């Protein structure tokens, strides 16, 4: 069996009476969860033995209740079930109370069943419903001092964006933070933020920000550390802005839509990828609270002393009992030390396995994060294309005027840069000889839709004037254009007018601006 996910968090329950009331209420939720799973089966001594699921499967079950008040109490449940893939999945849940602090710990483990073929094990570690119920309960839960979010957050405006930047760099943040940015008031898919928050509850913070908050974040941290224009970004804890920004993966909307034009498919795939990575990390970072082992030891001592008291009434067994007590104490100490060694070795093995697995996943994952920071504005997109494609593109004198009439985030900018790079590729191909096909067909193969002005526009003096730009030598009519964005407000509706120049042996970018009306 291999641990595939762990959850560990705690909360201050208040005074002794209030903490006990909270503990009992949460214990009821644990019982409700078992009832939701199926029908509980007990033996003659009223011990839980299994749970019959509604789909006909039956999970072996073990339940334990330990009461060593006033020191504390805990309840644990372990379910071992067979999956449809022929593997075994084990869920262990522990709810504990000690010193007015309430602890929750969960461990998910997966392994092969009897006579399992020697091959890859398929598993899908998902957050147990009872964990969501616990976190949703009216207590301020935290993981190592970092408050756990009860669901998705939303940040609006520059001030909240700047406050979010402070939170991103806060060294006390112990959980990853995932930001979903908006573009034109929309995100990649309507459900993406909610799904991420539900899937990663207890393992990460998930926050959706509007465009103003993105600018506040950018002003505070800089473009390399920001998230904007519909992108999604994962910020690991202990972020150092002097480090590598690419260590904190960024997926732009364009990158996600390149994977699949169906936004739901792209959003679901990214959500699945992040869930697998974070549950894998939790499996060897999150730990069972030490207070649980302490309460278990107190319970053993309590039962031992009760048995010892019974034996003291029989004089012939007193000496033997004391001898056993000394031996048990010695063995318990030795066993604890060995268990710690085993746990340490297991963690090292799992850590190495994870590192190897993640390296493989990184090389073959379906949606690669960005390998460069996307431009934040249209002007930056044009500057980037000018710098990297000076040999294949020529930007006319009207381009700057066109950019000034656009919203800085029109396009969005990374899409404008993507289109300019397609024209760069076409220019370099044309420098080597004829394209062998039309401009329209060549760009279409690159996934770029080019348009040519209609005959009506070409025959209209007024329309031709609006599409007449300087090509570096003279003013002339341009009829080929690209549409990075459409069906948006005029200041965000970008048109890129271009043509090939035999004189310059380059593609001339004559206009990057609003649609000529």
Short mmCIF file of C-alpha atoms in Angstrom, two decimals:
data_model
loop_
_atom_site.label_atom_id
_atom_site.label_comp_id
_atom_site.label_asym_id
_atom_site.label_seq_id
_atom_site.Cartn_x
_atom_site.Cartn_y
_atom_site.Cartn_z
CA UNK A 1 0.00 0.00 0.00
CA UNK A 2 1.27 3.46 -0.91
CA UNK A 3 0.12 6.73 0.63
CA UNK A 4 -1.34 8.93 -2.11
CA UNK A 5 -2.68 11.85 -0.05
CA UNK A 6 -2.73 13.20 3.49
CA UNK A 7 -4.77 15.94 5.14
CA UNK A 8 -3.82 17.45 8.49
CA UNK A 9 -5.29 20.56 10.12
CA UNK A 10 -6.41 21.83 13.50
CA UNK A 11 -8.46 24.54 15.23
CA UNK A 12 -8.80 26.16 18.64
CA UNK A 13 -12.07 24.92 20.11
CA UNK A 14 -12.32 27.61 22.80
CA UNK A 15 -12.71 26.67 26.47
CA UNK A 16 -12.95 23.05 27.59
CA UNK A 17 -16.75 22.84 27.37
CA UNK A 18 -16.97 24.55 23.98
CA UNK A 19 -14.17 22.41 22.55
CA UNK A 20 -15.94 19.22 23.67
CA UNK A 21 -19.21 20.40 22.08
CA UNK A 22 -17.39 21.11 18.80
CA UNK A 23 -15.68 17.72 18.94
CA UNK A 24 -18.99 15.88 19.45
CA UNK A 25 -20.61 17.82 16.60
CA UNK A 26 -17.75 16.86 14.28
CA UNK A 27 -17.96 13.23 15.46
CA UNK A 28 -21.62 13.29 14.37
CA UNK A 29 -20.49 14.46 10.93
CA UNK A 30 -18.11 11.52 10.77
CA UNK A 31 -21.00 9.17 11.57
CA UNK A 32 -23.16 10.90 8.94
CA UNK A 33 -20.40 10.40 6.37
CA UNK A 34 -20.31 6.66 7.10
CA UNK A 35 -24.11 6.52 6.70
CA UNK A 36 -23.81 8.38 3.39
CA UNK A 37 -21.23 5.83 2.21
CA UNK A 38 -23.58 2.92 2.93
CA UNK A 39 -24.95 0.57 5.56
CA UNK A 40 -22.72 0.01 8.60
CA UNK A 41 -22.33 -3.65 9.69
CA UNK A 42 -21.48 -4.56 13.30
CA UNK A 43 -20.48 -7.81 15.01
CA UNK A 44 -22.00 -9.27 18.17
CA UNK A 45 -19.82 -7.06 20.39
CA UNK A 46 -21.10 -3.94 18.57
CA UNK A 47 -17.80 -3.41 16.74
CA UNK A 48 -17.91 -1.94 13.23
CA UNK A 49 -16.74 -4.57 10.73
CA UNK A 50 -17.73 -3.27 7.30
CA UNK A 51 -19.77 -0.80 5.27
CA UNK A 52 -22.03 -2.03 2.44
CA UNK A 53 -21.92 0.54 -0.35
CA UNK A 54 -24.95 1.34 -2.46
CA UNK A 55 -23.22 0.03 -5.59
CA UNK A 56 -22.98 -3.47 -4.05
CA UNK A 57 -19.36 -3.31 -2.91
CA UNK A 58 -18.45 -3.88 0.71
CA UNK A 59 -15.58 -2.14 2.46
CA UNK A 60 -13.85 -3.61 5.48
CA UNK A 61 -14.10 -1.16 8.34
CA UNK A 62 -12.43 -0.60 11.69
CA UNK A 63 -13.58 2.03 14.16
CA UNK A 64 -11.92 3.00 17.45
CA UNK A 65 -12.92 5.44 20.17
CA UNK A 66 -10.40 6.48 22.82
CA UNK A 67 -11.43 8.47 25.89
CA UNK A 68 -8.72 9.62 28.27
CA UNK A 69 -10.39 12.79 29.49
CA UNK A 70 -9.47 15.26 30.87
CA UNK A 71 -6.35 14.82 28.71
CA UNK A 72 -8.25 14.22 25.51
CA UNK A 73 -10.19 11.89 23.25
CA UNK A 74 -10.21 10.73 19.64
CA UNK A 75 -12.16 8.65 17.17
CA UNK A 76 -10.69 6.89 14.16
CA UNK A 77 -12.27 5.10 11.20
CA UNK A 78 -10.49 3.06 8.55
CA UNK A 79 -12.23 1.84 5.37
CA UNK A 80 -10.56 -0.61 2.98
CA UNK A 81 -12.39 -1.06 -0.31
CA UNK A 82 -11.84 -2.66 -3.68
CA UNK A 83 -12.02 -0.32 -6.65
CA UNK A 84 -13.44 -0.92 -10.11
CA UNK A 85 -9.84 -1.02 -11.40
CA UNK A 86 -9.13 -4.09 -9.23
CA UNK A 87 -6.96 -2.21 -6.72
CA UNK A 88 -7.45 -1.59 -3.00
CA UNK A 89 -8.10 1.87 -1.60
CA UNK A 90 -7.79 2.64 2.11
CA UNK A 91 -9.14 5.74 3.83
CA UNK A 92 -8.17 6.49 7.44
CA UNK A 93 -9.80 9.39 9.30
CA UNK A 94 -8.93 10.54 12.81
CA UNK A 95 -10.72 13.24 14.81
CA UNK A 96 -9.00 14.21 18.08
CA UNK A 97 -9.39 16.64 20.97
CA UNK A 98 -6.61 17.59 23.39
CA UNK A 99 -5.97 20.78 25.39
CA UNK A 100 -9.00 22.46 23.77
CA UNK A 101 -7.44 21.98 20.30
CA UNK A 102 -9.35 19.90 17.73
CA UNK A 103 -7.27 17.92 15.23
CA UNK A 104 -8.26 16.30 11.94
CA UNK A 105 -6.04 13.85 10.10
CA UNK A 106 -6.77 11.77 7.01
CA UNK A 107 -4.64 9.33 5.06
CA UNK A 108 -5.50 7.89 1.64
CA UNK A 109 -3.58 4.79 0.55
CA UNK A 110 -3.70 2.72 -2.62
CA UNK A 111 -2.27 -0.69 -3.48
CA UNK A 112 -2.73 -3.87 -5.43
CA UNK A 113 -5.32 -6.45 -4.53
CA UNK A 114 -4.64 -10.18 -4.22
CA UNK A 115 -3.37 -11.63 -7.50
CA UNK A 116 -2.89 -8.13 -8.91
CA UNK A 117 -1.11 -8.14 -12.32
CA UNK A 118 2.37 -6.65 -12.34
CA UNK A 119 1.59 -3.36 -13.99
CA UNK A 120 0.81 0.31 -13.31
CA UNK A 121 -1.75 0.94 -10.56
CA UNK A 122 -4.52 3.33 -11.49
CA UNK A 123 -5.82 5.55 -8.72
CA UNK A 124 -7.57 8.88 -8.40
CA UNK A 125 -7.05 10.45 -4.98
CA UNK A 126 -9.91 12.84 -4.29
CA UNK A 127 -10.75 14.79 -1.19
CA UNK A 128 -13.15 12.76 1.02
CA UNK A 129 -16.52 14.42 1.44
CA UNK A 130 -16.16 14.39 5.22
CA UNK A 131 -13.01 16.56 4.97
CA UNK A 132 -15.06 19.21 3.15
CA UNK A 133 -17.73 18.89 5.86
CA UNK A 134 -15.14 19.33 8.61
CA UNK A 135 -13.55 22.39 6.96
CA UNK A 136 -16.99 23.87 6.34
CA UNK A 137 -17.77 23.60 10.06
CA UNK A 138 -17.70 26.88 12.04
CA UNK A 139 -14.12 26.67 13.30
CA UNK A 140 -11.04 28.57 12.15
CA UNK A 141 -8.94 25.68 10.83
CA UNK A 142 -5.28 26.08 9.98
CA UNK A 143 -2.34 24.08 8.68
CA UNK A 144 0.88 24.91 10.57
CA UNK A 145 -0.55 28.33 11.39
CA UNK A 146 -1.75 29.09 7.84
CA UNK A 147 -5.57 29.61 7.90
CA UNK A 148 -7.38 27.13 5.66
CA UNK A 149 -9.81 28.61 3.15
CA UNK A 150 -13.35 27.23 3.28
CA UNK A 151 -13.84 27.77 -0.46
CA UNK A 152 -12.85 30.02 -3.32
CA UNK A 153 -11.93 33.63 -2.64
CA UNK A 154 -12.50 36.67 -4.85
CA UNK A 155 -10.38 39.80 -4.92
CA UNK A 156 -11.54 43.00 -6.60
CA UNK A 157 -9.67 46.21 -7.28
CA UNK A 158 -6.10 47.46 -7.06
CA UNK A 159 -5.95 47.62 -3.26
CA UNK A 160 -7.05 43.99 -2.83
CA UNK A 161 -4.57 43.00 -5.55
CA UNK A 162 -1.72 44.66 -3.68
CA UNK A 163 -2.82 42.97 -0.44
CA UNK A 164 -2.80 39.65 -2.30
CA UNK A 165 0.79 40.34 -3.39
CA UNK A 166 1.76 40.71 0.27
CA UNK A 167 0.07 37.40 1.03
CA UNK A 168 1.91 35.67 -1.82
CA UNK A 169 5.28 36.67 -0.38
CA UNK A 170 4.30 36.15 3.28
CA UNK A 171 6.80 33.62 4.75
CA UNK A 172 4.09 32.34 7.14
CA UNK A 173 2.00 31.04 4.22
CA UNK A 174 2.35 27.25 4.34
CA UNK A 175 -0.08 26.18 1.60
CA UNK A 176 0.15 26.77 -2.18
CA UNK A 177 -1.90 29.66 -3.57
CA UNK A 178 -3.61 29.30 -6.95
CA UNK A 179 -4.78 32.45 -8.71
CA UNK A 180 -7.36 32.44 -11.50
CA UNK A 181 -7.32 35.78 -13.33
CA UNK A 182 -10.16 37.31 -15.32
CA UNK A 183 -10.07 38.81 -18.80
CA UNK A 184 -12.96 41.04 -19.88
CA UNK A 185 -14.75 39.87 -16.74
CA UNK A 186 -14.51 36.17 -17.62
CA UNK A 187 -12.27 33.25 -16.63
CA UNK A 188 -11.19 30.24 -18.69
CA UNK A 189 -14.41 28.37 -17.81
CA UNK A 190 -17.24 29.46 -15.49
CA UNK A 191 -16.66 26.55 -13.08
CA UNK A 192 -12.85 26.49 -13.02
CA UNK A 193 -12.36 28.47 -9.78
CA UNK A 194 -15.08 26.59 -7.91
CA UNK A 195 -13.80 23.20 -9.09
CA UNK A 196 -10.21 23.99 -8.09
CA UNK A 197 -11.35 25.20 -4.67
CA UNK A 198 -13.41 22.04 -4.08
CA UNK A 199 -10.77 19.63 -5.36
CA UNK A 200 -7.91 21.27 -3.44
CA UNK A 201 -9.66 22.22 -0.20
CA UNK A 202 -7.29 21.74 2.71
CA UNK A 203 -4.30 21.57 0.34
CA UNK A 204 -4.27 25.01 -1.32
CA UNK A 205 -5.85 28.45 -1.38
CA UNK A 206 -7.76 29.31 -4.57
CA UNK A 207 -8.45 32.93 -5.46
CA UNK A 208 -10.12 34.61 -8.46
CA UNK A 209 -9.05 38.17 -9.29
CA UNK A 210 -10.40 40.82 -11.64
CA UNK A 211 -8.29 42.92 -14.04
CA UNK A 212 -7.80 45.77 -11.56
CA UNK A 213 -6.57 43.35 -8.90
CA UNK A 214 -4.18 41.87 -11.49
CA UNK A 215 -2.72 45.33 -12.07
CA UNK A 216 -2.38 45.85 -8.31
CA UNK A 217 -0.55 42.53 -8.09
CA UNK A 218 1.67 43.47 -11.03
CA UNK A 219 2.56 46.87 -9.56
CA UNK A 220 3.57 45.28 -6.27
CA UNK A 221 5.47 42.20 -7.53
CA UNK A 222 6.34 42.98 -11.16
CA UNK A 223 5.17 41.30 -14.36
CA UNK A 224 7.34 38.21 -13.92
CA UNK A 225 5.53 37.32 -10.69
CA UNK A 226 2.04 38.40 -11.66
CA UNK A 227 -1.01 36.67 -13.16
CA UNK A 228 -3.29 38.44 -15.63
CA UNK A 229 -5.39 38.26 -18.82
CA UNK A 230 -7.21 35.01 -17.97
CA UNK A 231 -4.09 33.13 -16.85
CA UNK A 232 -3.94 30.63 -13.96
CA UNK A 233 -0.88 30.47 -11.72
CA UNK A 234 0.38 28.32 -8.86
CA UNK A 235 2.44 30.11 -6.20
CA UNK A 236 4.39 27.78 -3.91
CA UNK A 237 4.97 28.79 -0.26
CA UNK A 238 8.13 30.66 0.81
CA UNK A 239 8.24 32.54 -2.48
CA UNK A 240 11.37 34.65 -2.95
CA UNK A 241 11.11 37.31 -5.66
CA UNK A 242 14.89 37.07 -6.10
CA UNK A 243 14.41 33.48 -7.27
CA UNK A 244 13.18 31.87 -10.47
CA UNK A 245 9.63 32.96 -11.42
CA UNK A 246 9.20 29.87 -13.62
CA UNK A 247 9.36 27.70 -10.49
CA UNK A 248 5.81 28.94 -9.90
CA UNK A 249 3.93 27.56 -12.94
CA UNK A 250 1.86 29.88 -15.12
CA UNK A 251 -0.75 28.79 -17.66
CA UNK A 252 -2.00 31.55 -19.97
CA UNK A 253 -5.47 31.37 -21.49
CA UNK A 254 -3.89 30.97 -24.93
CA UNK A 255 -1.78 28.01 -23.73
CA UNK A 256 -4.83 26.32 -22.22
CA UNK A 257 -6.96 26.87 -25.32
CA UNK A 258 -4.17 25.58 -27.54
CA UNK A 259 -4.49 22.30 -25.65
CA UNK A 260 -8.21 22.14 -26.40
CA UNK A 261 -10.58 24.79 -27.71
CA UNK A 262 -13.31 23.37 -25.45
CA UNK A 263 -12.73 25.42 -22.31
CA UNK A 264 -14.31 22.79 -20.05
CA UNK A 265 -11.91 20.09 -21.25
CA UNK A 266 -8.89 22.36 -20.74
CA UNK A 267 -10.11 23.50 -17.30
CA UNK A 268 -10.84 19.93 -16.17
CA UNK A 269 -7.44 18.70 -17.36
CA UNK A 270 -5.59 21.47 -15.54
CA UNK A 271 -7.67 20.87 -12.39
CA UNK A 272 -6.83 17.15 -12.53
CA UNK A 273 -3.13 17.90 -13.04
CA UNK A 274 -2.98 20.25 -10.04
CA UNK A 275 -4.95 17.87 -7.84
CA UNK A 276 -2.61 14.98 -8.61
CA UNK A 277 0.48 17.05 -7.97
CA UNK A 278 -0.71 18.53 -4.66
CA UNK A 279 -2.13 15.29 -3.27
CA UNK A 280 1.16 13.60 -4.17
CA UNK A 281 3.07 16.30 -2.30
CA UNK A 282 0.77 16.04 0.72
CA UNK A 283 1.43 12.30 0.94
CA UNK A 284 4.95 12.81 2.20
CA UNK A 285 4.79 16.32 3.71
CA UNK A 286 1.62 16.33 5.84
CA UNK A 287 1.99 14.44 9.12
CA UNK A 288 -0.28 12.77 11.63
CA UNK A 289 -0.45 15.11 14.67
CA UNK A 290 1.81 13.77 17.43
CA UNK A 291 -0.99 14.31 19.94
CA UNK A 292 -2.82 11.29 18.49
CA UNK A 293 0.06 8.93 19.35
CA UNK A 294 0.23 10.57 22.79
CA UNK A 295 -3.49 9.95 23.41
CA UNK A 296 -3.13 6.35 22.20
CA UNK A 297 -0.24 5.84 24.63
CA UNK A 298 -2.33 7.27 27.48
CA UNK A 299 -5.14 4.88 26.57
CA UNK A 300 -2.76 1.92 26.62
CA UNK A 301 -1.45 3.00 30.03
CA UNK A 302 -4.99 3.40 31.31
CA UNK A 303 -5.99 -0.11 30.20
CA UNK A 304 -2.74 -1.57 31.49
CA UNK A 305 -3.17 -0.07 34.96
CA UNK A 306 -6.76 -1.31 35.10
CA UNK A 307 -5.59 -4.83 34.28
CA UNK A 308 -2.70 -4.53 36.70
CA UNK A 309 -5.07 -3.49 39.52
CA UNK A 310 -7.14 -6.59 38.85
CA UNK A 311 -4.07 -8.79 39.04
CA UNK A 312 -2.91 -7.23 42.30
CA UNK A 313 -5.92 -8.80 43.97
CA UNK A 314 -4.37 -12.18 43.19
CA UNK A 315 -1.06 -12.29 45.07
CA UNK A 316 0.27 -15.17 42.98
CA UNK A 317 0.12 -12.98 39.86
CA UNK A 318 1.49 -9.74 41.28
CA UNK A 319 5.16 -10.46 40.71
CA UNK A 320 4.47 -11.79 37.22
CA UNK A 321 2.43 -8.70 36.30
CA UNK A 322 5.21 -6.36 37.40
CA UNK A 323 7.68 -8.34 35.35
CA UNK A 324 5.41 -8.10 32.31
CA UNK A 325 4.97 -4.37 32.91
CA UNK A 326 8.70 -3.72 32.81
CA UNK A 327 9.10 -5.82 29.68
CA UNK A 328 6.19 -4.14 27.92
CA UNK A 329 7.59 -0.69 28.71
CA UNK A 330 10.96 -1.64 27.27
CA UNK A 331 9.41 -3.19 24.15
CA UNK A 332 7.15 -0.18 23.64
CA UNK A 333 10.16 2.17 23.69
CA UNK A 334 12.01 -0.03 21.22
CA UNK A 335 8.95 -0.31 18.96
CA UNK A 336 8.43 3.45 18.93
CA UNK A 337 12.03 4.01 17.85
CA UNK A 338 11.76 1.39 15.10
CA UNK A 339 8.46 2.86 13.88
CA UNK A 340 10.10 6.27 13.60
CA UNK A 341 12.97 4.73 11.60
CA UNK A 342 10.53 2.92 9.31
CA UNK A 343 8.49 6.08 8.79
CA UNK A 344 11.64 8.03 7.95
CA UNK A 345 12.78 5.41 5.43
CA UNK A 346 9.31 5.23 3.91
CA UNK A 347 9.24 8.99 3.52
CA UNK A 348 12.61 8.97 1.80
CA UNK A 349 11.53 6.24 -0.60
CA UNK A 350 8.25 8.00 -1.36
CA UNK A 351 10.10 11.28 -1.83
CA UNK A 352 12.51 9.73 -4.34
CA UNK A 353 9.65 7.95 -6.10
CA UNK A 354 7.72 11.18 -6.29
CA UNK A 355 10.70 13.11 -7.64
CA UNK A 356 11.18 10.52 -10.39
CA UNK A 357 7.47 10.35 -11.15
CA UNK A 358 7.10 14.12 -11.27
CA UNK A 359 10.12 14.43 -13.58
CA UNK A 360 8.43 11.98 -15.93
CA UNK A 361 5.12 13.80 -15.62
CA UNK A 362 6.77 17.14 -16.34
CA UNK A 363 8.24 15.76 -19.53
CA UNK A 364 4.93 14.37 -20.77
CA UNK A 365 2.16 16.38 -19.12
CA UNK A 366 -0.65 17.44 -21.42
CA UNK A 367 -0.64 21.18 -20.64
CA UNK A 368 2.85 22.57 -20.21
CA UNK A 369 3.16 25.79 -18.20
CA UNK A 370 4.59 28.86 -19.89
CA UNK A 371 8.34 28.97 -20.36
CA UNK A 372 8.32 32.77 -20.59
CA UNK A 373 6.41 35.55 -18.91
CA UNK A 374 3.70 36.80 -21.31
CA UNK A 375 3.49 40.51 -22.18
CA UNK A 376 1.17 42.54 -19.97
CA UNK A 377 0.23 45.07 -22.67
CA UNK A 378 -0.13 45.26 -26.45
CA UNK A 379 2.84 47.63 -26.54
CA UNK A 380 5.00 45.04 -24.76
CA UNK A 381 3.84 42.38 -27.24
CA UNK A 382 4.93 44.54 -30.18
CA UNK A 383 8.23 45.39 -28.47
CA UNK A 384 8.92 41.68 -27.90
CA UNK A 385 8.15 40.84 -31.54
CA UNK A 386 10.29 43.76 -32.76
CA UNK A 387 13.25 42.55 -30.71
CA UNK A 388 13.08 38.86 -31.60
CA UNK A 389 11.97 39.15 -35.24
CA UNK A 390 13.92 42.15 -36.59
CA UNK A 391 15.12 39.95 -39.47
CA UNK A 392 11.64 38.98 -40.64
CA UNK A 393 9.23 41.77 -39.57
CA UNK A 394 9.15 45.48 -40.28
CA UNK A 395 6.86 47.65 -38.16
CA UNK A 396 5.50 50.70 -39.98
CA UNK A 397 5.28 54.18 -38.50
CA UNK A 398 1.51 53.91 -37.95
CA UNK A 399 1.80 50.98 -35.49
CA UNK A 400 2.54 53.20 -32.49
CA UNK A 401 -0.51 55.37 -33.24
CA UNK A 402 -2.68 52.28 -33.48
CA UNK A 403 -1.49 50.90 -30.15
CA UNK A 404 -2.33 54.19 -28.40
CA UNK A 405 -5.98 53.75 -29.32
CA UNK A 406 -6.21 50.32 -27.71
CA UNK A 407 -6.76 49.21 -24.15
CA UNK A 408 -3.37 47.97 -22.82
CA UNK A 409 -4.89 44.50 -22.27
CA UNK A 410 -6.53 44.22 -25.70
CA UNK A 411 -6.03 40.97 -27.55
CA UNK A 412 -5.07 39.78 -24.92
CA UNK A 413 -1.40 40.81 -25.37
CA UNK A 414 0.03 37.26 -25.32
CA UNK A 415 -2.34 36.37 -28.17
CA UNK A 416 -1.17 39.41 -30.14
CA UNK A 417 2.42 38.24 -29.65
CA UNK A 418 1.44 34.72 -30.73
CA UNK A 419 -0.05 36.11 -33.98
CA UNK A 420 3.02 38.26 -34.62
CA UNK A 421 5.22 35.21 -34.14
CA UNK A 422 3.15 33.36 -36.75
CA UNK A 423 3.83 36.22 -39.18
CA UNK A 424 7.52 35.99 -38.23
CA UNK A 425 7.54 32.31 -39.14
CA UNK A 426 5.80 33.07 -42.43
CA UNK A 427 8.29 35.85 -43.20
CA UNK A 428 11.28 33.60 -42.67
CA UNK A 429 9.68 30.92 -44.83
CA UNK A 430 9.04 33.46 -47.59
CA UNK A 431 12.67 34.63 -47.41
CA UNK A 432 13.70 31.08 -48.35
CA UNK A 433 11.44 31.02 -51.39
CA UNK A 434 7.77 30.99 -52.41
CA UNK A 435 5.31 29.76 -49.78
CA UNK A 436 3.85 27.25 -52.21
CA UNK A 437 0.34 28.29 -51.25
CA UNK A 438 -1.67 31.39 -50.44
CA UNK A 439 -1.09 33.52 -47.34
CA UNK A 440 -4.51 32.44 -46.12
CA UNK A 441 -3.75 28.71 -46.42
CA UNK A 442 -0.23 29.04 -45.00
CA UNK A 443 -1.47 30.80 -41.85
CA UNK A 444 -4.43 28.45 -41.56
CA UNK A 445 -2.00 25.52 -41.21
CA UNK A 446 -0.45 27.43 -38.30
CA UNK A 447 -3.82 27.73 -36.61
CA UNK A 448 -4.13 31.42 -37.53
CA UNK A 449 -7.13 32.75 -39.43
CA UNK A 450 -6.24 35.54 -41.85
CA UNK A 451 -8.80 37.70 -43.63
CA UNK A 452 -8.70 39.70 -46.85
CA UNK A 453 -10.82 42.82 -47.24
CA UNK A 454 -13.92 42.38 -49.33
CA UNK A 455 -14.40 43.77 -52.84
CA UNK A 456 -16.81 46.34 -51.37
CA UNK A 457 -14.09 47.71 -49.09
CA UNK A 458 -11.58 47.70 -51.95
CA UNK A 459 -13.91 49.74 -54.15
CA UNK A 460 -14.72 52.29 -51.45
CA UNK A 461 -12.38 55.30 -51.37
CA UNK A 462 -13.32 56.06 -47.75
CA UNK A 463 -12.71 52.46 -46.63
CA UNK A 464 -9.41 52.29 -48.52
CA UNK A 465 -8.25 55.50 -46.84
CA UNK A 466 -8.90 54.01 -43.40
CA UNK A 467 -6.76 51.02 -44.36
CA UNK A 468 -3.91 52.97 -45.91
CA UNK A 469 -0.71 52.84 -43.87
CA UNK A 470 2.98 53.53 -44.35
CA UNK A 471 5.04 50.49 -45.40
CA UNK A 472 8.44 52.08 -44.78
CA UNK A 473 8.65 53.66 -48.25
CA UNK A 474 5.21 55.04 -48.99
CA UNK A 475 1.57 55.02 -47.93
CA UNK A 476 -0.50 52.26 -49.50
CA UNK A 477 -3.66 50.22 -49.07
CA UNK A 478 -3.38 47.04 -46.92
CA UNK A 479 -6.02 44.36 -47.34
CA UNK A 480 -4.63 41.39 -45.34
CA UNK A 481 -5.31 41.37 -41.61
CA UNK A 482 -5.50 39.13 -38.54
CA UNK A 483 -8.13 39.20 -35.78
CA UNK A 484 -6.66 38.26 -32.39
CA UNK A 485 -9.94 39.37 -30.81
CA UNK A 486 -13.47 39.94 -32.01
CA UNK A 487 -16.94 40.69 -30.64
CA UNK A 488 -15.51 42.89 -27.87
CA UNK A 489 -15.52 46.62 -27.13
CA UNK A 490 -13.74 48.75 -29.80
CA UNK A 491 -10.73 49.50 -27.57
CA UNK A 492 -10.12 45.77 -27.13
CA UNK A 493 -10.84 44.70 -30.73
CA UNK A 494 -7.35 44.29 -32.22
CA UNK A 495 -6.60 44.19 -35.94
CA UNK A 496 -3.13 43.46 -37.35
CA UNK A 497 -2.76 44.67 -40.97
CA UNK A 498 0.21 43.18 -42.83
CA UNK A 499 1.64 42.26 -46.23
CA UNK A 500 4.82 40.92 -47.78
CA UNK A 501 7.33 43.48 -49.11
CA UNK A 502 9.68 42.45 -51.88
CA UNK A 503 11.66 45.66 -51.35
CA UNK A 504 12.36 44.93 -47.67
CA UNK A 505 12.25 41.13 -48.02
CA UNK A 506 10.16 41.14 -44.85
CA UNK A 507 6.59 41.04 -43.66
CA UNK A 508 5.41 44.61 -43.09
CA UNK A 509 3.25 45.11 -40.00
CA UNK A 510 1.42 48.27 -40.96
CA UNK A 511 -1.17 48.57 -38.19
CA UNK A 512 -1.79 47.10 -34.74
CA UNK A 513 -4.85 48.87 -33.48
CA UNK A 514 -8.61 49.18 -33.53
CA UNK A 515 -10.76 47.90 -36.35
CA UNK A 516 -10.82 50.64 -39.01
CA UNK A 517 -14.41 51.88 -39.05
#
